Coordinates of C-alpha atoms in Angstrom, one line a residue:
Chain A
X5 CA -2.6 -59.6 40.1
X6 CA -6.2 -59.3 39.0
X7 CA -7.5 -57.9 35.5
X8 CA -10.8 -57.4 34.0
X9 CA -11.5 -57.5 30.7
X10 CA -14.8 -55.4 28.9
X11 CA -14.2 -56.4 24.9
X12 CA -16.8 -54.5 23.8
X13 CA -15.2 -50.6 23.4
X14 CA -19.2 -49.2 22.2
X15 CA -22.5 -51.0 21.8
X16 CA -25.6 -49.3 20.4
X17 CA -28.9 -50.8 20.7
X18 CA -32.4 -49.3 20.4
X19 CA -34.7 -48.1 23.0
X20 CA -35.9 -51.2 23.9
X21 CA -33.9 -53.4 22.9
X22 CA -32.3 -56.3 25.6
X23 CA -29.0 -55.6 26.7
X24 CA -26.1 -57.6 27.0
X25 CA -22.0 -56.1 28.5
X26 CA -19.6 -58.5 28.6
X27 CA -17.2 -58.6 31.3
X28 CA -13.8 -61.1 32.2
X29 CA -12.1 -60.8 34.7
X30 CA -9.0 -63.0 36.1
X31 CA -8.3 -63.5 39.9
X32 CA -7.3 -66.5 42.2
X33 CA -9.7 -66.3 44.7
X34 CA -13.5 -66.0 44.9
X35 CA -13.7 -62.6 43.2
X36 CA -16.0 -59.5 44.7
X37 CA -17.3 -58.1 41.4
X38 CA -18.6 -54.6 40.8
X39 CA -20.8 -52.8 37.7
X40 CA -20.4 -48.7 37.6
X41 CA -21.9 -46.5 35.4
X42 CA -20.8 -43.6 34.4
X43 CA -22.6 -40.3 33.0
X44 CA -20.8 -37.7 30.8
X45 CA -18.6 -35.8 33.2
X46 CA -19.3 -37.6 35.9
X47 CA -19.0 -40.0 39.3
X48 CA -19.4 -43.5 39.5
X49 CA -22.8 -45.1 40.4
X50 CA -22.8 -48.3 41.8
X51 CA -25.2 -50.7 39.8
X52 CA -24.9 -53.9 41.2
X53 CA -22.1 -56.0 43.2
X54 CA -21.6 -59.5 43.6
X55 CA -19.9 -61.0 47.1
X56 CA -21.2 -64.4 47.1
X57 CA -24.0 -66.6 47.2
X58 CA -27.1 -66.4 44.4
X59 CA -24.7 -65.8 41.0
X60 CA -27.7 -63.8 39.6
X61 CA -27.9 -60.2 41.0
X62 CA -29.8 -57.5 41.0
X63 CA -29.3 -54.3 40.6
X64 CA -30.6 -50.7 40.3
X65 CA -32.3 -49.2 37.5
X66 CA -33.6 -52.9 36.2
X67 CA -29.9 -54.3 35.7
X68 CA -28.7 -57.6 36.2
X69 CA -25.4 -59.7 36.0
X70 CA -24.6 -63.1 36.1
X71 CA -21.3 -64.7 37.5
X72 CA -20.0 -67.5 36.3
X73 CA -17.4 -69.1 37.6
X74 CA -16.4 -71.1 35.0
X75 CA -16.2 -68.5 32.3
X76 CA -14.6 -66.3 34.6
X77 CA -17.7 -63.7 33.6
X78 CA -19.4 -61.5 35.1
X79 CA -21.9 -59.9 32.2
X80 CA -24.5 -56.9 32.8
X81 CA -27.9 -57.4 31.3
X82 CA -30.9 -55.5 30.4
X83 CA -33.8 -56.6 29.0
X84 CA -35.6 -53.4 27.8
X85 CA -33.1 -50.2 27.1
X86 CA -34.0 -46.6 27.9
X87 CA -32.5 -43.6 26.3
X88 CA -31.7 -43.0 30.0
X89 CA -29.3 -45.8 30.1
X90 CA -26.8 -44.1 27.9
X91 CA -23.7 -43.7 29.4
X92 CA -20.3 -45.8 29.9
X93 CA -20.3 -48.9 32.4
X94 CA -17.4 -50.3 34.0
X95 CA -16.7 -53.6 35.3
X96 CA -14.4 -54.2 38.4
X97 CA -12.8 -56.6 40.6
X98 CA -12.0 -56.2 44.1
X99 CA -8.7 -58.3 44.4
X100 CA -7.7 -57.7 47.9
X101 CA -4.8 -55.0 49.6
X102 CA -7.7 -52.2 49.0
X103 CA -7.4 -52.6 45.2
X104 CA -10.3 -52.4 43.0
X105 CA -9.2 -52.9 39.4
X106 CA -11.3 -51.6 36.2
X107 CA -12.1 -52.7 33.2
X108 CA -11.5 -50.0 30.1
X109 CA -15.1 -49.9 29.9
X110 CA -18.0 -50.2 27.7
X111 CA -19.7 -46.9 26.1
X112 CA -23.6 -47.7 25.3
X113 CA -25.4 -45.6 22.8
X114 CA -29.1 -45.7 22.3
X115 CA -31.0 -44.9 19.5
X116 CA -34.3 -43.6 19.3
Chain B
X18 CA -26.0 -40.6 55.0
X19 CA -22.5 -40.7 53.5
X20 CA -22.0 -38.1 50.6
X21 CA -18.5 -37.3 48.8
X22 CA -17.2 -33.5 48.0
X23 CA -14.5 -32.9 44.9
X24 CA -13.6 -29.2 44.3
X25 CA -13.5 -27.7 42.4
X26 CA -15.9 -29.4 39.6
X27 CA -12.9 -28.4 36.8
X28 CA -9.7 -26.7 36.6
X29 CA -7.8 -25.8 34.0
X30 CA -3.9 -24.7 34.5
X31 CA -0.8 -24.4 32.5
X32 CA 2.2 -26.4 32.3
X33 CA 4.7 -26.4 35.7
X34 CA 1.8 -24.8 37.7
X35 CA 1.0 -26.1 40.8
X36 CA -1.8 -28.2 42.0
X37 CA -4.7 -29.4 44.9
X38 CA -7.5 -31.2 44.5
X39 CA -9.5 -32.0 47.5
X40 CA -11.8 -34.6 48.4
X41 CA -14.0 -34.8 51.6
X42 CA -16.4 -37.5 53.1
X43 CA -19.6 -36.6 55.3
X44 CA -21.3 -38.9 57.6
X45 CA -18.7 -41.7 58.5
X46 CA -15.4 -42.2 60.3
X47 CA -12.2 -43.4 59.2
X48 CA -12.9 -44.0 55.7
X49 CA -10.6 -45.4 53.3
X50 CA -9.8 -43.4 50.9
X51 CA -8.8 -43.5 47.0
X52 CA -7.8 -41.2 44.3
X53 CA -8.6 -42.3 41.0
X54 CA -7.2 -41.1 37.7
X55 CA -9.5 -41.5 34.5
X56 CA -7.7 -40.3 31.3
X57 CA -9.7 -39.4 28.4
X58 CA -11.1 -42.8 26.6
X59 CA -9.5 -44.9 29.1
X60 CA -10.1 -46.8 32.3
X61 CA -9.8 -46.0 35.9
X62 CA -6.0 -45.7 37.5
X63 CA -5.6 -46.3 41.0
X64 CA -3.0 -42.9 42.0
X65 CA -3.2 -43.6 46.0
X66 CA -4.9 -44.6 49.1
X67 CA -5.3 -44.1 52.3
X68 CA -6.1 -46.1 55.5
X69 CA -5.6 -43.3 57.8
X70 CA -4.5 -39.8 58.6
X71 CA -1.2 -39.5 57.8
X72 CA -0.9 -42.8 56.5
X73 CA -0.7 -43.1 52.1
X74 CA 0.0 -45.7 49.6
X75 CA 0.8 -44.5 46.1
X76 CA 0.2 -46.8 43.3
X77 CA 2.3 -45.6 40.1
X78 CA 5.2 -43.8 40.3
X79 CA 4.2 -39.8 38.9
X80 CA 4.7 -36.5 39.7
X81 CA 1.9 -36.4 41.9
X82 CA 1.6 -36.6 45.8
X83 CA -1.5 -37.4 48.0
X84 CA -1.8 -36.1 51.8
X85 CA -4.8 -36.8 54.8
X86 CA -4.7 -33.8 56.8
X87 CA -7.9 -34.6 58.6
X88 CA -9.8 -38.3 58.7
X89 CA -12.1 -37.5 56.3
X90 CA -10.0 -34.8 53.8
X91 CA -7.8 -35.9 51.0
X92 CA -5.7 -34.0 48.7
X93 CA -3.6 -34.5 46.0
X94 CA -1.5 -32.5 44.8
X95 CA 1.7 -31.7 42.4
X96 CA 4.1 -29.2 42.6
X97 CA 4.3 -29.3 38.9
X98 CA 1.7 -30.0 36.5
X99 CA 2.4 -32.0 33.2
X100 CA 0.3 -32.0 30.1
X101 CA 0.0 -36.1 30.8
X102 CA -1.4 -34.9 34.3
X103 CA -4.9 -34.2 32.3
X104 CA -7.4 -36.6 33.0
X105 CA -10.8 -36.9 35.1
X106 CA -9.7 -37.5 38.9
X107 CA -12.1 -39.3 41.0
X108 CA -11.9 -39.1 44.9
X109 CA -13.9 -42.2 46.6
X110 CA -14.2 -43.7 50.2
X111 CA -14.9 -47.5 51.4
X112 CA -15.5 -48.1 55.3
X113 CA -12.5 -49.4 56.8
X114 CA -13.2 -52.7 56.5
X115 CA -15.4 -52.5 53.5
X116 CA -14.2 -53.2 49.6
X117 CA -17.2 -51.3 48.4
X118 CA -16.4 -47.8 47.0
X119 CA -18.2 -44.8 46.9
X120 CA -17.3 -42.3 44.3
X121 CA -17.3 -38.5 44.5
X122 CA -18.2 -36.6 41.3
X123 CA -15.1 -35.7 39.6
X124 CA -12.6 -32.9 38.9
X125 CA -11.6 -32.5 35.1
X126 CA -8.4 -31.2 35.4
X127 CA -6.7 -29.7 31.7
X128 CA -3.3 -28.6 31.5
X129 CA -2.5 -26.2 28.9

């Protein structure tokens, strides 16, 4: 079964500041990879998904992630924060039979 | 355009009380369907899907049950409510043959 991985529980940065979530995931296949976000109370918003092809993405809002294969990663980067951008982000892996598995997720403060 | 109703927004109901949640999609035809379960500083829980009407998967054993009256209405429900039964539940659809979810915003359900 697959399983993704986000290590990092909180991360703070300034306003400004680059941006780096980590994300692991394990599957057996080629891996369809997702980044939410998440606002306080509520939905998902879909940032940025990776099916194949170009491993650098782009997303919404100025987000990107990078897969690599070989570190079994798919990270979410920023390079300049806005206070906007507080809010949690969640990693996911589609592995097949209609499931989409979650990471714990990653809750991003920014500081003024 | 595809849009994704929850109601109600938040809910709060004692212990052994019954429960509905419902969750409808707008603007496309034989969705899947998913409820998600997102208790408080944790991940997302897949509780069940849905391929069709009629037709529902359930993920983790729990005292609650899902139904698909209509093609694009889901419900989930429980004939008892349990204090562990708190959480944030998220309704979402895919197309049919899609592993791209959309996600409605959310019922915060507390049980007192």
């Amino acid at each position: 079964a697959q399983s993704v991985t986000q290590p990092d529980i909180h991360i703070t940065v300034s306003e400004g500041a680059s941006l780096e979530l980590r994300c692991n995931y394990s599957y057996g296949a080629t891996p369809y990879l997702f980044w939410y976000v998440q606002s306080p109370g509520q939905g998902l918003q879909l940032l940025l998904k990776y099916f194949s092809g170009d491993t650098l993405v782009q997303g919404i809002k100025g987000f990107e992630a990078e897969f690599k294969r070989s570190q079994s990663s798919f990270n979410l980067r920023k390079p300049s924060v806005h206070w906007s951008d507080a809010a949690e982000y969640f990693c996911a892996v589609w592995g097949g039979a209609r499931q989409l598995t979650f990471g714990s997720g990653t809750q991003l403060t920014v500081l003024p | 355009s595809q849009t994704i109703h929850q109601w109600p927004a938040t809910l709060v109901q004692p212990v052994g009380s019954p429960l509905s949640l419902e969750c409808t999609v707008e603007g496309t035809s034989n969705p899947n369907l998913y409820w998600y379960r997102q208790a408080a500083g944790r991940g997302l829980q897949l509780l069940f899907y849905s391929v069709g009407i009629g037709q529902i998967s359930s993920e983790v054993p729990q005292n609650l049950s899902a139904s698909r009256p209509q093609d694009r209405q889901f419900i989930l429900s429980s004939k008892k409510l349990l204090l562990s039964d708190s959480g944030f539940y998220l309704c979402a659809w895919s197309a049919n043959t899609g592993n791209l979810l959309f996600f409605g915003p959310g019922t915060r359900l507390t049980v007192l």
